CSV table of N, CA and C in Angstrom, one decimal:
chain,number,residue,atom,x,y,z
A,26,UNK,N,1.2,4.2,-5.1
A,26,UNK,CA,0.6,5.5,-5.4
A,26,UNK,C,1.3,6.5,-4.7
A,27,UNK,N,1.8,7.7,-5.2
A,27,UNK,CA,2.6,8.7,-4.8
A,27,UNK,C,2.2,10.0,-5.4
A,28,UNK,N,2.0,11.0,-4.7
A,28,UNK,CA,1.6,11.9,-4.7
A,28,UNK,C,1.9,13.0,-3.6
A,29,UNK,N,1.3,14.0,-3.4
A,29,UNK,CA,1.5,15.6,-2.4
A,29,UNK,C,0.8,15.4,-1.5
A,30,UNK,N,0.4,16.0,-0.6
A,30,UNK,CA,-0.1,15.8,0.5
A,30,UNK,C,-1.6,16.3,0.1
A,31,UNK,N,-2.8,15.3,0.8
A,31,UNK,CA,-3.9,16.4,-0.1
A,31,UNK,C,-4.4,15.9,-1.4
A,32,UNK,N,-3.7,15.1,-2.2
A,32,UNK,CA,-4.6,14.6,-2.7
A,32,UNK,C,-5.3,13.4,-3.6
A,33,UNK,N,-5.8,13.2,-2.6
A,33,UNK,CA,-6.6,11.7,-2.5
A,33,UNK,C,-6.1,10.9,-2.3
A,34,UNK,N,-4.8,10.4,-2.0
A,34,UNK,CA,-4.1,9.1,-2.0
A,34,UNK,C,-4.6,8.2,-1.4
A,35,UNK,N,-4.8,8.5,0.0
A,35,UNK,CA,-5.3,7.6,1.1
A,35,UNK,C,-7.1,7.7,0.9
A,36,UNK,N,-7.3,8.5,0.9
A,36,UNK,CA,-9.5,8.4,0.2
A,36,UNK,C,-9.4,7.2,-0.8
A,37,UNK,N,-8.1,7.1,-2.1
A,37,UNK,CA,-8.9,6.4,-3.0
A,37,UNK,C,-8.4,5.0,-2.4
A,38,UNK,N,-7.0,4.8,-1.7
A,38,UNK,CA,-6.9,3.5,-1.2
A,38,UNK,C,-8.5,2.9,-0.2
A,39,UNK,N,-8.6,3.7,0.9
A,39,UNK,CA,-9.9,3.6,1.3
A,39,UNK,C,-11.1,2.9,0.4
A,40,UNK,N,-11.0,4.1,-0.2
A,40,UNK,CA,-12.8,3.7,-1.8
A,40,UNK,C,-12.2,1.8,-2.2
A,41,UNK,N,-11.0,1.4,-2.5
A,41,UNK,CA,-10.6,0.6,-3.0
A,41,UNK,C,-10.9,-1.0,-2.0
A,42,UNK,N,-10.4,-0.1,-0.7
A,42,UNK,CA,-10.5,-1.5,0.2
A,42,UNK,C,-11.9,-1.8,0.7
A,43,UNK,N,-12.7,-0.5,1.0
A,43,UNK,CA,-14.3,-1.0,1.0
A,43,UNK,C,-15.0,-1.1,0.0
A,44,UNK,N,-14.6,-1.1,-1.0
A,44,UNK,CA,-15.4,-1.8,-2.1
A,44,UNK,C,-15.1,-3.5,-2.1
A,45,UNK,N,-13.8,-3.9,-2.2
A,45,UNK,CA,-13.0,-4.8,-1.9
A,45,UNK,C,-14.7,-5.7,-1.0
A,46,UNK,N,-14.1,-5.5,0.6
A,46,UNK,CA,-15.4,-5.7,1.8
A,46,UNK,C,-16.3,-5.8,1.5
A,47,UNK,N,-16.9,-4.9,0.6
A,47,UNK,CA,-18.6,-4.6,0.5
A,47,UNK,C,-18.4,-5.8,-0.3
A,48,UNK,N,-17.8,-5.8,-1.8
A,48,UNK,CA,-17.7,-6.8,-2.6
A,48,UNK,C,-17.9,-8.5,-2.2
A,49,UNK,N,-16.8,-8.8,-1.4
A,49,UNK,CA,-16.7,-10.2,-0.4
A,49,UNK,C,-17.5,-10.4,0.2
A,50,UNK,N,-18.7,-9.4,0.4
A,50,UNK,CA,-20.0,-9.5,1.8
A,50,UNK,C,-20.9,-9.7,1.0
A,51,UNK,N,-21.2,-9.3,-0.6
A,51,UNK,CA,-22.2,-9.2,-0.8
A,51,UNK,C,-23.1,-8.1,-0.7
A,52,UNK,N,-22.4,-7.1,-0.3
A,52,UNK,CA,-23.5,-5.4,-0.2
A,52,UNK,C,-22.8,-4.9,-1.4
A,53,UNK,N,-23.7,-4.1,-2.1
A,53,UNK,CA,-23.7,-3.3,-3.3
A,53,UNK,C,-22.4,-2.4,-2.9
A,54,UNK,N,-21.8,-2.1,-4.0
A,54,UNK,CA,-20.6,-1.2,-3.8
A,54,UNK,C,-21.1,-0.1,-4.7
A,55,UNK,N,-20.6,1.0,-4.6
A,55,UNK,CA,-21.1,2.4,-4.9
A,55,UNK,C,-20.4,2.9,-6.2
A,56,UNK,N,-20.7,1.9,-7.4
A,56,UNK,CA,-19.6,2.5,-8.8
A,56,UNK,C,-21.0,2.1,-9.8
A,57,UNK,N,-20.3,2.8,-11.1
A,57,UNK,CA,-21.2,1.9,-12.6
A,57,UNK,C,-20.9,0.7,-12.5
A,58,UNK,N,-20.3,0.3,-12.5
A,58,UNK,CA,-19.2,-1.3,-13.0
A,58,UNK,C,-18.4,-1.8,-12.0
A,59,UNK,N,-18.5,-2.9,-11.2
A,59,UNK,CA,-17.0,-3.3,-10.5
A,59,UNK,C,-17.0,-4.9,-10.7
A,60,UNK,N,-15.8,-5.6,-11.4
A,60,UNK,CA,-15.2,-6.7,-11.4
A,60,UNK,C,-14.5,-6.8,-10.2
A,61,UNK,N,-14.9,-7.5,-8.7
A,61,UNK,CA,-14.5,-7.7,-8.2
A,61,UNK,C,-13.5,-9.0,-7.6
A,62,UNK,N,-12.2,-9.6,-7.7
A,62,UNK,CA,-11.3,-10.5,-7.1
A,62,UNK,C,-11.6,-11.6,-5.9
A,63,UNK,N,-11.8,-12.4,-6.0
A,63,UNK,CA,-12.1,-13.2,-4.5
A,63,UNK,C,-10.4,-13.6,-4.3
A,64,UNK,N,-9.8,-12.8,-2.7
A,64,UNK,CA,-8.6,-12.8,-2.4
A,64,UNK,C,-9.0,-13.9,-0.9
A,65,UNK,N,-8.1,-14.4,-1.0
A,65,UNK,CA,-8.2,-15.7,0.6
A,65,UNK,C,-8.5,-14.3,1.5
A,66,UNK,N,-7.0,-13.8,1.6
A,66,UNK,CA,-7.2,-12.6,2.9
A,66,UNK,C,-7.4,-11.5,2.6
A,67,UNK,N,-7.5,-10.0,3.3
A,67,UNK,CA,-7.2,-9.0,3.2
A,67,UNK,C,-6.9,-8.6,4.3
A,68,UNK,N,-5.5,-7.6,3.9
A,68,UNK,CA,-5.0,-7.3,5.4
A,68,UNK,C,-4.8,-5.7,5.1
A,69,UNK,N,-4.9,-5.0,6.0
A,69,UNK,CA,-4.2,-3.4,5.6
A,69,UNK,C,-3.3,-3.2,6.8
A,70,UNK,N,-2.3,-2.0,6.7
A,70,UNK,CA,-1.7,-1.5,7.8
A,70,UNK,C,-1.4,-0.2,7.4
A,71,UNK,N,-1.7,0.8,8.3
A,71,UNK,CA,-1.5,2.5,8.6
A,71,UNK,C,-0.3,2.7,8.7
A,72,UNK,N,0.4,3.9,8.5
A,72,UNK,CA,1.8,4.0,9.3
A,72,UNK,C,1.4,4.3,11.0
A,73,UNK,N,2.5,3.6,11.8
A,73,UNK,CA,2.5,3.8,13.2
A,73,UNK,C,2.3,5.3,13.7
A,74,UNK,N,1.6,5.4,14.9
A,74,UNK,CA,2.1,7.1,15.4
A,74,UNK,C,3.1,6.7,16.4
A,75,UNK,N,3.9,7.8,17.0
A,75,UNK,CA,5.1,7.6,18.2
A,75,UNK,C,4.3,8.1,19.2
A,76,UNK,N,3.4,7.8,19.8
A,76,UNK,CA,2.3,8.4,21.0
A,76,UNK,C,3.1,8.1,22.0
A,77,UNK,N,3.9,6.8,22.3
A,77,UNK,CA,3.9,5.8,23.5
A,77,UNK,C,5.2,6.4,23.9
A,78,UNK,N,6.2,7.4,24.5
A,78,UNK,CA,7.4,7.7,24.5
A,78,UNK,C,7.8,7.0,25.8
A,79,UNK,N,7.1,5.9,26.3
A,79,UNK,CA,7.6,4.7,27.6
A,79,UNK,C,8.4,3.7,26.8
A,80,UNK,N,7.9,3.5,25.2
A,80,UNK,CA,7.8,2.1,24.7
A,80,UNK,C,9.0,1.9,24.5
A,81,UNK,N,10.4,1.1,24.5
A,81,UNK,CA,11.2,0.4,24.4
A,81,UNK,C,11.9,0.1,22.6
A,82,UNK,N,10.4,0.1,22.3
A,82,UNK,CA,10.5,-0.3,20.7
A,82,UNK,C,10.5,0.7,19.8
A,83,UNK,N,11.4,1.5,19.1
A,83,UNK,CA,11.0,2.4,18.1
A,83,UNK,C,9.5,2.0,16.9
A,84,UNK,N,9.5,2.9,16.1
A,84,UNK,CA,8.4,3.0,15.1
A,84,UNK,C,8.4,2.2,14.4
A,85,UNK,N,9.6,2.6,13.6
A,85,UNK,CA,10.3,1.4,12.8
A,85,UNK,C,10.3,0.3,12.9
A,86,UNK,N,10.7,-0.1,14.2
A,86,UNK,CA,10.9,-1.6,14.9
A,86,UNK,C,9.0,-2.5,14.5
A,87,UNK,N,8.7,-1.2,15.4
A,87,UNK,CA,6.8,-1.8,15.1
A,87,UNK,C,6.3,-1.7,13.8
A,88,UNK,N,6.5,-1.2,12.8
A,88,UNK,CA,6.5,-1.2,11.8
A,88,UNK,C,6.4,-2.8,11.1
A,89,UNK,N,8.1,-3.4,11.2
A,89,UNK,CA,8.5,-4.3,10.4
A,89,UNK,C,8.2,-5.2,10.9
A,90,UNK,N,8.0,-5.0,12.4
A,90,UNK,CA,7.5,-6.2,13.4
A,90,UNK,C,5.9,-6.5,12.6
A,91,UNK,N,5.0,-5.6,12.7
A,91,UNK,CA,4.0,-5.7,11.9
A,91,UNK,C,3.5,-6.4,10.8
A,92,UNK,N,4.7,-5.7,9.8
A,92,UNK,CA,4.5,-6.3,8.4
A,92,UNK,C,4.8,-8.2,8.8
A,93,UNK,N,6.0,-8.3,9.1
A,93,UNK,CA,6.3,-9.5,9.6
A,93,UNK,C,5.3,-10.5,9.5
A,94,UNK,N,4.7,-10.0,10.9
A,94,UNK,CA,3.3,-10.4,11.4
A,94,UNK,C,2.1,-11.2,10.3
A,95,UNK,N,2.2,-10.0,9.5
A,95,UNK,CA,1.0,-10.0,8.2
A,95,UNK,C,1.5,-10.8,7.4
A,96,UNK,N,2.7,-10.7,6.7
A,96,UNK,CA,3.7,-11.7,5.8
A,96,UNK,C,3.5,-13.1,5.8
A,97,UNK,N,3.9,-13.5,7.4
A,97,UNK,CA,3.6,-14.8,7.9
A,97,UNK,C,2.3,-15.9,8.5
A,98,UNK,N,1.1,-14.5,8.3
A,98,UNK,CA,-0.1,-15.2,8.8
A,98,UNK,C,-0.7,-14.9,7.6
A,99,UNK,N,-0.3,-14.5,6.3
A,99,UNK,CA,-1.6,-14.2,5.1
A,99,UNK,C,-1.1,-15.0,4.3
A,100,UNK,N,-2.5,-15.6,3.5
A,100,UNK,CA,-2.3,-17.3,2.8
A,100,UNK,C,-2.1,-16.5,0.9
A,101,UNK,N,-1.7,-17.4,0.3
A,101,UNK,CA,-1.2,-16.8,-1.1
A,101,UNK,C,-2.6,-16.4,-1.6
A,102,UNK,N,-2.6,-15.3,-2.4
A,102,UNK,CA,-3.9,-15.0,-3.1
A,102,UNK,C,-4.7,-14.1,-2.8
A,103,UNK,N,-3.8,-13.0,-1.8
A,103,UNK,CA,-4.1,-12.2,-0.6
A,103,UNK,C,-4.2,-10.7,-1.3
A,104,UNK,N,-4.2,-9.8,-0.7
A,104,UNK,CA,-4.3,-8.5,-1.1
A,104,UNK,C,-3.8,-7.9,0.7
A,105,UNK,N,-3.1,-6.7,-0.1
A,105,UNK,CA,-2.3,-5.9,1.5
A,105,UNK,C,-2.2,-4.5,0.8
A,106,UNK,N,-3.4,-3.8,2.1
A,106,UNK,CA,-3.3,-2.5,1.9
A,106,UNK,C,-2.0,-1.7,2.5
A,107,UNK,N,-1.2,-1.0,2.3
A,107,UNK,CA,0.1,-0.3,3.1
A,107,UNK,C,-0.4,1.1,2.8
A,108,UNK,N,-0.4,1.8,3.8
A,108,UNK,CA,-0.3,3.2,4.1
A,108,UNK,C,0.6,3.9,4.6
A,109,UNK,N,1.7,5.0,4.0
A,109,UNK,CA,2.8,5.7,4.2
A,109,UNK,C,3.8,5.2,5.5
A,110,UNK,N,4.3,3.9,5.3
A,110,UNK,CA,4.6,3.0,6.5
A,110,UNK,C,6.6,3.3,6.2
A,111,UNK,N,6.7,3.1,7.0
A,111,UNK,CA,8.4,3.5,7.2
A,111,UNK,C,8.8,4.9,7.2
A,112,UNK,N,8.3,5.8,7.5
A,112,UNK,CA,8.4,7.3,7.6
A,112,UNK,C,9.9,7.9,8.3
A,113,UNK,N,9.5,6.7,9.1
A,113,UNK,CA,10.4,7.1,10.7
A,113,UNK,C,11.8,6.4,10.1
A,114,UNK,N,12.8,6.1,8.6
A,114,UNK,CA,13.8,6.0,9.0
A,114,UNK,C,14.2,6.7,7.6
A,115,UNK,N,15.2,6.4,6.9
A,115,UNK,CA,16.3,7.8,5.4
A,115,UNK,C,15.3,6.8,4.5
A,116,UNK,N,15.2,7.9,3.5
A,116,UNK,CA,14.4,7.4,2.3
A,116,UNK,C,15.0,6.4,1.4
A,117,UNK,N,16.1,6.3,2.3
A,117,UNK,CA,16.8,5.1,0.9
A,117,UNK,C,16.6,3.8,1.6
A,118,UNK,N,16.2,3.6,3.0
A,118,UNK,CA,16.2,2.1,3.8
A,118,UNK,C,14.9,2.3,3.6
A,119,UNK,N,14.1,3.1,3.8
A,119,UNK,CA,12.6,2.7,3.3
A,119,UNK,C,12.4,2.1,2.0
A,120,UNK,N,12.6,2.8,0.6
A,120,UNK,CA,12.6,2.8,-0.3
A,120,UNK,C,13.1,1.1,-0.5
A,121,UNK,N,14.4,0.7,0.4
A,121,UNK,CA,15.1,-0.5,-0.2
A,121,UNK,C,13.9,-1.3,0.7
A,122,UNK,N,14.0,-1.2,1.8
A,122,UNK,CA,13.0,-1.8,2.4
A,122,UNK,C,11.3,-2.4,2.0
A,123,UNK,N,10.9,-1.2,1.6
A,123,UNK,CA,9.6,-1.4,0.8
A,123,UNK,C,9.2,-2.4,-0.4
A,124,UNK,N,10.1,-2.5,-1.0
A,124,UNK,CA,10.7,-3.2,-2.3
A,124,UNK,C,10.7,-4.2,-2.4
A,125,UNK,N,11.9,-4.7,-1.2
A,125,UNK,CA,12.0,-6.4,-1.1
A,125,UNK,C,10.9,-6.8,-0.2
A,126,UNK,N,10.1,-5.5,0.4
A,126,UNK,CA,8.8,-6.4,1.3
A,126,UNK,C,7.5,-6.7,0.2
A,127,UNK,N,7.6,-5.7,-1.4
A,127,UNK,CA,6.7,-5.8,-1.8
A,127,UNK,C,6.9,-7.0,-3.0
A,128,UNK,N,7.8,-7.4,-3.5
A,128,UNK,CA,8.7,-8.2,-3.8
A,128,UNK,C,8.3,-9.6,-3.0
A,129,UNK,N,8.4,-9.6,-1.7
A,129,UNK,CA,8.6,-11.0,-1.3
A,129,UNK,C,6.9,-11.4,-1.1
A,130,UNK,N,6.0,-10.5,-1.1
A,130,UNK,CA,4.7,-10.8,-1.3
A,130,UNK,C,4.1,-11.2,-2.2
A,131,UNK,N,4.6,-10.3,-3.4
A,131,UNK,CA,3.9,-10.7,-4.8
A,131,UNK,C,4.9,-12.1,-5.3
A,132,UNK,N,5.7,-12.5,-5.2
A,132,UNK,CA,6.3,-13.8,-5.4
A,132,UNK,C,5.3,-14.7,-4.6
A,133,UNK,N,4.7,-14.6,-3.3
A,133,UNK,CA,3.5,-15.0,-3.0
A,133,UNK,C,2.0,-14.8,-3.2
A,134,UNK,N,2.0,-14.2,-4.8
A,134,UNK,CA,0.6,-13.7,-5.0
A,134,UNK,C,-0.5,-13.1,-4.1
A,135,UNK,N,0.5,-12.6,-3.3
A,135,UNK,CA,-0.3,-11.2,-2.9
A,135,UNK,C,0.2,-9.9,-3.6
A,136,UNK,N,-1.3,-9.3,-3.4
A,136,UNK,CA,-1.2,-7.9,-4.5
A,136,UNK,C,-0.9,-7.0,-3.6
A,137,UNK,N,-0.7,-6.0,-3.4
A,137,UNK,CA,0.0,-5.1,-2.9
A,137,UNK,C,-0.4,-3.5,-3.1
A,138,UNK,N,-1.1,-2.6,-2.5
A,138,UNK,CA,-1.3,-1.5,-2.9
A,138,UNK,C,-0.7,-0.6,-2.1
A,139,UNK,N,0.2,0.4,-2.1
A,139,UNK,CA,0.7,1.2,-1.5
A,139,UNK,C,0.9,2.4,-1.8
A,140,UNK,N,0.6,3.1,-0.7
A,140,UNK,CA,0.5,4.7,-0.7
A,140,UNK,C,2.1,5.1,0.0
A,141,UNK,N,2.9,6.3,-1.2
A,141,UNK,CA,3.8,6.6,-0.3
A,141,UNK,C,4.4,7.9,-0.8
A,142,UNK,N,5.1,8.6,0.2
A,142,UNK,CA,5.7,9.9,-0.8
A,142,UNK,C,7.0,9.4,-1.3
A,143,UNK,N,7.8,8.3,-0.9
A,143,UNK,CA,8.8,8.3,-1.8
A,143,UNK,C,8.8,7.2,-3.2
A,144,UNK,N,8.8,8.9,-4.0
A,144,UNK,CA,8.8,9.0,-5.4
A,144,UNK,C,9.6,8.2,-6.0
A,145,UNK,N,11.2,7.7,-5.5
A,145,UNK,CA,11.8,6.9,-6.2
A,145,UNK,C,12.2,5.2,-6.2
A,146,UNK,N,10.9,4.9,-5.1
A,146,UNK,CA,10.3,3.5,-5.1
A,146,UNK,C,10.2,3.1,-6.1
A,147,UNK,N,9.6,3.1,-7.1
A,147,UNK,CA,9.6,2.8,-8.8
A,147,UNK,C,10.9,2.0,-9.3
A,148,UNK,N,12.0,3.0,-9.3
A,148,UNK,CA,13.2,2.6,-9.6
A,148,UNK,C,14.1,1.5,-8.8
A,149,UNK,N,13.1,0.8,-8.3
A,149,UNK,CA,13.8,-0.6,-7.5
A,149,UNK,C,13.4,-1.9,-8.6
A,150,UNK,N,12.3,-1.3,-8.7
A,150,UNK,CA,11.7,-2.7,-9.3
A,150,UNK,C,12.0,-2.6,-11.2
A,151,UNK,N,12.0,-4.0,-11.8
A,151,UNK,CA,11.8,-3.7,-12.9
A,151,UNK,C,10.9,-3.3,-13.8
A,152,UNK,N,11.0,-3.4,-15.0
A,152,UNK,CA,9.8,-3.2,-16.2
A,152,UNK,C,8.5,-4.1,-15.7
A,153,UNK,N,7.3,-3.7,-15.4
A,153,UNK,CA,6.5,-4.5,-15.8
A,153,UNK,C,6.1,-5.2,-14.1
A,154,UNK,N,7.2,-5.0,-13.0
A,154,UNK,CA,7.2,-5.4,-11.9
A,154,UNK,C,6.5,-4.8,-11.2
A,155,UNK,N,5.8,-3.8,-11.4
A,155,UNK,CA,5.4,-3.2,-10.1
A,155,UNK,C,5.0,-2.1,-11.3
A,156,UNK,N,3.6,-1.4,-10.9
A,156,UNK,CA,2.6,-0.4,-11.8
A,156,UNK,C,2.7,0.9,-10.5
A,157,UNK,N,3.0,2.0,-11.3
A,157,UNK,CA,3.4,2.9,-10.4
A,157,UNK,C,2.0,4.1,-11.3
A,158,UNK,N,1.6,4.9,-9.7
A,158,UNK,CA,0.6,5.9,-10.1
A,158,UNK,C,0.8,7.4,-9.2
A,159,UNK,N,0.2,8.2,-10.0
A,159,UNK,CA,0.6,9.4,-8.9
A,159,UNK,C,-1.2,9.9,-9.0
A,160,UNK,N,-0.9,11.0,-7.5
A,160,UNK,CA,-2.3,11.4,-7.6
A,160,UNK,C,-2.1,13.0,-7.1
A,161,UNK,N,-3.4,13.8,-7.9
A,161,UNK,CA,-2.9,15.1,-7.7
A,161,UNK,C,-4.5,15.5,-7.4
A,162,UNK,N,-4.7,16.6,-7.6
A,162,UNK,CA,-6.0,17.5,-6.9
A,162,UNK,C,-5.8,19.0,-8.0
A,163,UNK,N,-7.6,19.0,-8.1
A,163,UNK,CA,-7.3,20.4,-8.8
A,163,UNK,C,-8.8,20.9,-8.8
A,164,UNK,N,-8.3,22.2,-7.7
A,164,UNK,CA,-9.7,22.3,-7.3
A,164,UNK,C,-10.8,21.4,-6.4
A,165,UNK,N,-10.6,20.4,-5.7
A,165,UNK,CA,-11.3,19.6,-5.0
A,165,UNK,C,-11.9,18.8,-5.5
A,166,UNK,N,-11.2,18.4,-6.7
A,166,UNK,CA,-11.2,16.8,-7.4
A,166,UNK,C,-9.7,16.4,-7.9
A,167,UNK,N,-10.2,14.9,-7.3
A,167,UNK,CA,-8.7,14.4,-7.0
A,167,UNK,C,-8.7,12.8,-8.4
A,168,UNK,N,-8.1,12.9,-8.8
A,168,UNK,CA,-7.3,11.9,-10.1
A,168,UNK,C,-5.9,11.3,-9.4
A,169,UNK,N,-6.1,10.0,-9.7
A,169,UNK,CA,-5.5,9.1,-9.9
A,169,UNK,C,-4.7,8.3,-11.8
A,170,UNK,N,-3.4,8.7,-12.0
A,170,UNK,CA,-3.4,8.0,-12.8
A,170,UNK,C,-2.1,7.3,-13.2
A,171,UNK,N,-1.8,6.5,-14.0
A,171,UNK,CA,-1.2,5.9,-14.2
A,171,UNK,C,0.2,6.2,-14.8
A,172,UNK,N,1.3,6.0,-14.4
A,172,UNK,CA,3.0,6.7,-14.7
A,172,UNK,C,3.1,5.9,-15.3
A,173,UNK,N,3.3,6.1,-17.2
A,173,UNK,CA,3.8,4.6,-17.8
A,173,UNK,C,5.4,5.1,-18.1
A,174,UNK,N,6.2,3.8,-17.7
A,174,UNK,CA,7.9,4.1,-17.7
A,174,UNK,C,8.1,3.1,-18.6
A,175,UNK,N,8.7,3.3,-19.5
A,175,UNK,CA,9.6,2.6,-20.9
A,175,UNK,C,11.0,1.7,-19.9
């Protein structure tokens, strides 16, 4: 999901992964209709902040160290929330980065939802590989929809 700053990106990932929760627990989730997935795991990760300027480890480093992390402890059949994660290095190692991390998941049937501003993530993957959405705001309602690419 890619979009401007502002609107809705990260609220509707949110609405998505507590419904998700509520769903798995058994508490009512807040829509007309929800089909919800029984996933083994669920994992999310935020992009890092640089708070720590003692730490040894750049952003980045904790970043991939992270995903890493998540990759290797989450069982097939999973779902992984990502939030604007690789900020901190050129949009083209993120972009290449992002790709084969989202790539080496979904070959493990984990689903993958990510929020990010770079727009030319898309063009990594093939036809049919990866469902690409933008979100905009108008007036203080925010849409979510679907980029269909030929």
């Amino acid at each position: 999901i890619t979009g401007d700053n502002g609107t809705g990106k990260t609220v509707f990932l949110r609405s998505i992964y507590f419904a998700l929760l509520f769903g798995r627990a058994g508490l009512p989730i807040p829509a007309e209709t929800a089909t919800i997935e029984l996933f083994n795991n669920v994992a999310i990760k935020f992009a890092d902040n640089d708070t720590n300027i003692m730490s040894s480890v750049g952003r980045f480093e904790k970043e991939v160290a992270s995903i890493s992390n998540i990759f290797y402890n989450i069982d097939n059949n999973s779902v992984i929330f990502l939030t604007e994660i690789f900020q901190s290095t050129s949009y083209s190692g993120a972009e290449n980065s992002l790709s084969n991390i989202i790539k080496s998941f979904t070959k493990r049937n984990v689903k993958c939802f990510l929020i990010t501003h770079l727009r030319e993530l898309p063009c990594y993957f093939e036809t049919n590989e990866a469902d690409n959405y933008t979100a905009c705001s108008d007036s203080n309602k925010f849409k979510v929809s679907k980029i269909f690419t030929n």
